[in-house]
Tab-separated table of C-alpha atoms in Angstrom:
chain	number	residue	atom	x	y	z
O	19	UNK	CA	-104.785	4.211	-132.507
O	20	UNK	CA	-105.827	3.555	-136.077
O	21	UNK	CA	-102.196	3.510	-137.242
O	22	UNK	CA	-101.134	1.131	-134.486
O	23	UNK	CA	-103.941	-1.306	-135.324
O	24	UNK	CA	-103.373	-0.996	-139.066
O	25	UNK	CA	-99.651	-1.638	-138.766
O	26	UNK	CA	-100.163	-4.591	-136.447
O	27	UNK	CA	-102.736	-6.413	-138.545
O	28	UNK	CA	-101.957	-5.320	-142.114
O	29	UNK	CA	-98.313	-4.252	-142.392
O	30	UNK	CA	-96.696	-6.813	-140.103
O	31	UNK	CA	-96.508	-9.717	-142.560
O	32	UNK	CA	-94.596	-11.962	-140.175
O	33	UNK	CA	-97.268	-11.677	-137.512
O	34	UNK	CA	-100.018	-12.215	-140.090
O	35	UNK	CA	-98.336	-15.371	-141.392
O	36	UNK	CA	-97.953	-16.658	-137.845
O	37	UNK	CA	-101.675	-16.158	-137.196
O	38	UNK	CA	-102.609	-17.693	-140.539
O	39	UNK	CA	-100.618	-20.840	-139.778
O	40	UNK	CA	-101.917	-21.157	-136.232
O	41	UNK	CA	-104.041	-24.236	-135.530
O	42	UNK	CA	-106.406	-21.869	-133.697
O	43	UNK	CA	-107.005	-19.634	-136.729
O	44	UNK	CA	-110.699	-20.060	-137.579
O	45	UNK	CA	-110.279	-20.267	-141.353
O	46	UNK	CA	-107.597	-22.936	-141.368
O	47	UNK	CA	-107.370	-24.474	-137.914
O	48	UNK	CA	-110.835	-24.321	-136.378
O	49	UNK	CA	-109.555	-25.077	-132.884
O	50	UNK	CA	-110.176	-23.214	-129.658
O	51	UNK	CA	-107.742	-24.918	-127.294
O	52	UNK	CA	-105.550	-27.963	-126.777
O	53	UNK	CA	-108.425	-29.507	-124.835
O	54	UNK	CA	-111.152	-29.403	-127.477
O	55	UNK	CA	-111.436	-33.194	-127.557
O	56	UNK	CA	-112.049	-33.348	-123.817
O	57	UNK	CA	-114.612	-30.560	-124.024
O	58	UNK	CA	-116.467	-32.401	-126.807
O	59	UNK	CA	-116.445	-35.677	-124.909
O	60	UNK	CA	-117.745	-34.193	-121.665
O	61	UNK	CA	-120.191	-31.726	-123.214
O	62	UNK	CA	-122.111	-34.694	-124.619
O	63	UNK	CA	-122.823	-35.814	-121.047
O	64	UNK	CA	-124.382	-32.420	-120.370
O	65	UNK	CA	-126.251	-32.015	-123.623
O	66	UNK	CA	-124.175	-28.857	-124.157
O	67	UNK	CA	-122.444	-27.461	-127.186
O	68	UNK	CA	-118.766	-28.197	-126.461
O	69	UNK	CA	-117.875	-24.593	-127.242
O	70	UNK	CA	-119.932	-23.496	-124.242
O	71	UNK	CA	-117.891	-25.734	-121.949
O	72	UNK	CA	-114.727	-24.338	-123.554
O	73	UNK	CA	-115.962	-20.788	-122.915
O	74	UNK	CA	-116.467	-21.617	-119.255
O	75	UNK	CA	-113.007	-23.176	-118.981
O	76	UNK	CA	-111.417	-20.063	-120.441
O	77	UNK	CA	-113.296	-17.918	-117.958
O	78	UNK	CA	-112.063	-20.096	-115.114
O	79	UNK	CA	-108.405	-20.578	-116.021
O	80	UNK	CA	-107.647	-19.192	-119.495
O	81	UNK	CA	-106.959	-22.840	-120.455
O	82	UNK	CA	-104.090	-23.135	-117.955
O	83	UNK	CA	-104.221	-26.640	-116.507
O	84	UNK	CA	-101.829	-25.712	-113.704
O	85	UNK	CA	-103.913	-22.816	-112.397
O	86	UNK	CA	-104.590	-22.584	-108.682
O	87	UNK	CA	-106.555	-19.750	-107.094
O	88	UNK	CA	-105.999	-18.108	-103.740
O	89	UNK	CA	-109.154	-19.861	-102.539
O	90	UNK	CA	-107.688	-23.255	-103.448
O	91	UNK	CA	-109.613	-23.902	-106.674
O	92	UNK	CA	-107.541	-25.989	-109.060
O	93	UNK	CA	-107.021	-26.679	-112.750
O	94	UNK	CA	-108.796	-25.867	-115.972
O	95	UNK	CA	-112.268	-25.662	-114.441
O	96	UNK	CA	-111.084	-24.284	-111.086
O	97	UNK	CA	-112.638	-26.936	-108.864
O	98	UNK	CA	-112.158	-27.073	-105.123
O	99	UNK	CA	-110.474	-30.345	-104.102
O	100	UNK	CA	-113.499	-31.562	-102.126
O	101	UNK	CA	-115.773	-30.946	-105.129
O	102	UNK	CA	-113.362	-32.651	-107.486
O	103	UNK	CA	-113.060	-35.660	-105.198
O	104	UNK	CA	-116.837	-35.921	-104.883
O	105	UNK	CA	-117.105	-36.142	-108.671
O	106	UNK	CA	-114.321	-38.658	-109.087
O	107	UNK	CA	-111.147	-36.631	-109.645
O	108	UNK	CA	-107.939	-37.691	-107.920
O	109	UNK	CA	-105.579	-35.233	-109.601
O	110	UNK	CA	-107.258	-31.944	-110.511
O	111	UNK	CA	-104.161	-30.786	-112.386
O	112	UNK	CA	-104.880	-33.568	-114.880
O	113	UNK	CA	-107.082	-31.956	-117.573
O	114	UNK	CA	-108.990	-35.169	-118.280
O	115	UNK	CA	-109.947	-35.652	-114.639
O	116	UNK	CA	-110.617	-31.977	-114.058
O	117	UNK	CA	-112.997	-31.524	-116.982
O	118	UNK	CA	-114.758	-34.821	-116.262
O	119	UNK	CA	-115.351	-33.828	-112.627
O	120	UNK	CA	-116.527	-30.355	-113.643
O	121	UNK	CA	-118.984	-31.878	-116.101
O	122	UNK	CA	-120.281	-34.116	-113.318
O	123	UNK	CA	-120.777	-31.099	-111.074
O	124	UNK	CA	-122.487	-29.126	-113.855
O	125	UNK	CA	-124.795	-32.086	-114.497
O	126	UNK	CA	-125.648	-32.178	-110.795
O	127	UNK	CA	-126.438	-28.453	-110.829
O	128	UNK	CA	-128.578	-28.873	-113.929
O	129	UNK	CA	-130.622	-31.557	-112.162
O	130	UNK	CA	-130.830	-29.376	-109.057
O	131	UNK	CA	-132.511	-26.548	-110.985
O	132	UNK	CA	-134.548	-28.658	-113.414
O	133	UNK	CA	-137.767	-28.773	-111.377
O	134	UNK	CA	-137.991	-25.013	-110.826
O	135	UNK	CA	-136.601	-23.906	-114.184
O	136	UNK	CA	-137.658	-26.274	-116.986
O	137	UNK	CA	-136.530	-24.011	-119.863
O	138	UNK	CA	-133.068	-25.221	-120.894
O	139	UNK	CA	-131.616	-21.866	-121.987
O	140	UNK	CA	-132.887	-20.137	-118.862
O	141	UNK	CA	-131.692	-22.911	-116.553
O	142	UNK	CA	-128.200	-22.680	-118.044
O	143	UNK	CA	-127.759	-19.223	-116.508
O	144	UNK	CA	-128.687	-20.516	-113.063
O	145	UNK	CA	-126.296	-23.445	-113.481
O	146	UNK	CA	-123.388	-21.176	-114.428
O	147	UNK	CA	-124.145	-18.726	-111.632
O	148	UNK	CA	-124.348	-21.584	-109.116
O	149	UNK	CA	-121.038	-23.010	-110.307
O	150	UNK	CA	-119.464	-19.669	-109.473
O	151	UNK	CA	-121.389	-18.568	-106.374
O	152	UNK	CA	-122.960	-21.733	-104.990
O	153	UNK	CA	-126.652	-22.471	-105.274
O	154	UNK	CA	-127.349	-21.099	-101.774
O	155	UNK	CA	-126.655	-17.506	-102.818
O	156	UNK	CA	-128.704	-17.980	-105.973
O	157	UNK	CA	-131.626	-19.277	-103.903
O	158	UNK	CA	-131.310	-16.191	-101.684
O	159	UNK	CA	-131.572	-14.006	-104.776
O	160	UNK	CA	-134.650	-15.949	-105.906
O	161	UNK	CA	-136.335	-15.444	-102.522
O	162	UNK	CA	-135.601	-11.723	-102.690
O	163	UNK	CA	-137.020	-11.629	-106.212
O	164	UNK	CA	-140.268	-13.171	-104.984
O	165	UNK	CA	-140.475	-10.732	-102.084
O	166	UNK	CA	-140.091	-7.711	-104.348
O	167	UNK	CA	-142.451	-8.933	-107.055
O	168	UNK	CA	-139.959	-10.248	-109.604
O	169	UNK	CA	-139.839	-13.628	-111.340
O	170	UNK	CA	-137.646	-16.115	-109.421
O	171	UNK	CA	-137.314	-18.374	-112.464
O	172	UNK	CA	-135.950	-15.766	-114.878
O	173	UNK	CA	-132.317	-14.720	-114.651
O	174	UNK	CA	-131.965	-11.525	-116.707
O	175	UNK	CA	-133.404	-8.426	-115.046
O	176	UNK	CA	-134.955	-10.541	-112.303
O	177	UNK	CA	-132.833	-12.875	-110.165
O	178	UNK	CA	-129.547	-11.363	-111.346
O	179	UNK	CA	-130.654	-7.971	-110.013
O	180	UNK	CA	-131.095	-9.349	-106.511
O	181	UNK	CA	-127.846	-11.271	-106.629
O	182	UNK	CA	-126.188	-7.887	-107.180
O	183	UNK	CA	-128.120	-6.457	-104.233
O	184	UNK	CA	-126.789	-9.143	-101.868
O	185	UNK	CA	-123.809	-6.904	-101.156
O	186	UNK	CA	-126.142	-4.253	-99.691
O	187	UNK	CA	-127.030	-4.411	-96.003
O	188	UNK	CA	-130.742	-3.855	-96.634
O	189	UNK	CA	-130.847	-7.053	-98.673
O	190	UNK	CA	-128.291	-9.415	-97.130
O	191	UNK	CA	-129.873	-8.819	-93.709
O	192	UNK	CA	-133.364	-9.451	-95.028
O	193	UNK	CA	-135.115	-12.327	-93.152
O	194	UNK	CA	-135.559	-14.317	-96.389
O	195	UNK	CA	-131.782	-14.396	-96.937
O	196	UNK	CA	-130.136	-17.487	-95.446
O	197	UNK	CA	-126.563	-17.256	-96.715
O	198	UNK	CA	-125.709	-13.667	-95.842
O	199	UNK	CA	-123.490	-11.216	-97.661
O	200	UNK	CA	-122.319	-11.938	-101.180
O	201	UNK	CA	-120.567	-9.736	-103.721
O	202	UNK	CA	-122.931	-10.585	-106.541
O	203	UNK	CA	-121.147	-8.761	-109.341
O	204	UNK	CA	-118.687	-11.654	-109.648
O	205	UNK	CA	-121.303	-14.261	-110.581
O	206	UNK	CA	-123.302	-11.697	-112.551
O	207	UNK	CA	-120.289	-10.889	-114.740
O	208	UNK	CA	-119.281	-14.562	-114.871
O	209	UNK	CA	-122.532	-15.596	-116.561
O	210	UNK	CA	-122.461	-12.697	-119.008
O	211	UNK	CA	-118.806	-13.230	-119.952
O	212	UNK	CA	-119.213	-16.960	-120.616
O	213	UNK	CA	-122.288	-16.533	-122.792
O	214	UNK	CA	-120.663	-13.694	-124.722
O	215	UNK	CA	-117.501	-15.735	-125.287
O	216	UNK	CA	-119.580	-18.722	-126.321
O	217	UNK	CA	-121.150	-16.545	-128.994
O	218	UNK	CA	-117.671	-15.689	-130.298
O	219	UNK	CA	-116.516	-19.312	-130.178
O	220	UNK	CA	-119.431	-20.395	-132.360
O	221	UNK	CA	-117.944	-18.316	-135.160
O	222	UNK	CA	-114.467	-19.832	-134.729
O	223	UNK	CA	-114.936	-23.592	-134.588
């Protein structure tokens, strides 16, 4: 393994030169994607670092504007058509419209959680999880957290634990649960992956 890595990154001069000349190389290019300008423009509306919005877009589509999921989510930010339309997008395959609509939705989610979770960094996790799972499932997890003596306004090791438990019959059939079964590992991993990638992006651009 060592030899393979060494040869790839130190002996292959052609590949090294290609990386060095890339506009995405941190030392010379400082870019993350072809959509950095759109991320910067829309992140200002959210009060976000644009690299966080870029990290979410990568998680959703790997920066592929033509992406379409089996569930019908479309474009860079993988919006459902009805959500995109509600936030002003006509063509979700258009990166400008897609990112603008996603930012509108994220702003709406931020306002939704603001009263219960005033801390900005903490609220961000609830916003991201809601973007992925819908706020109904997150509210279910909060109600379970309260029932079992955990903090409903803290994500890590509190609400996230009960989102994971929503795939277990004991929990998704609990009377406090209103939205039923949910495979919580998807949203759980979604939040963690975006925040981890955001940390990497801050060192690149």
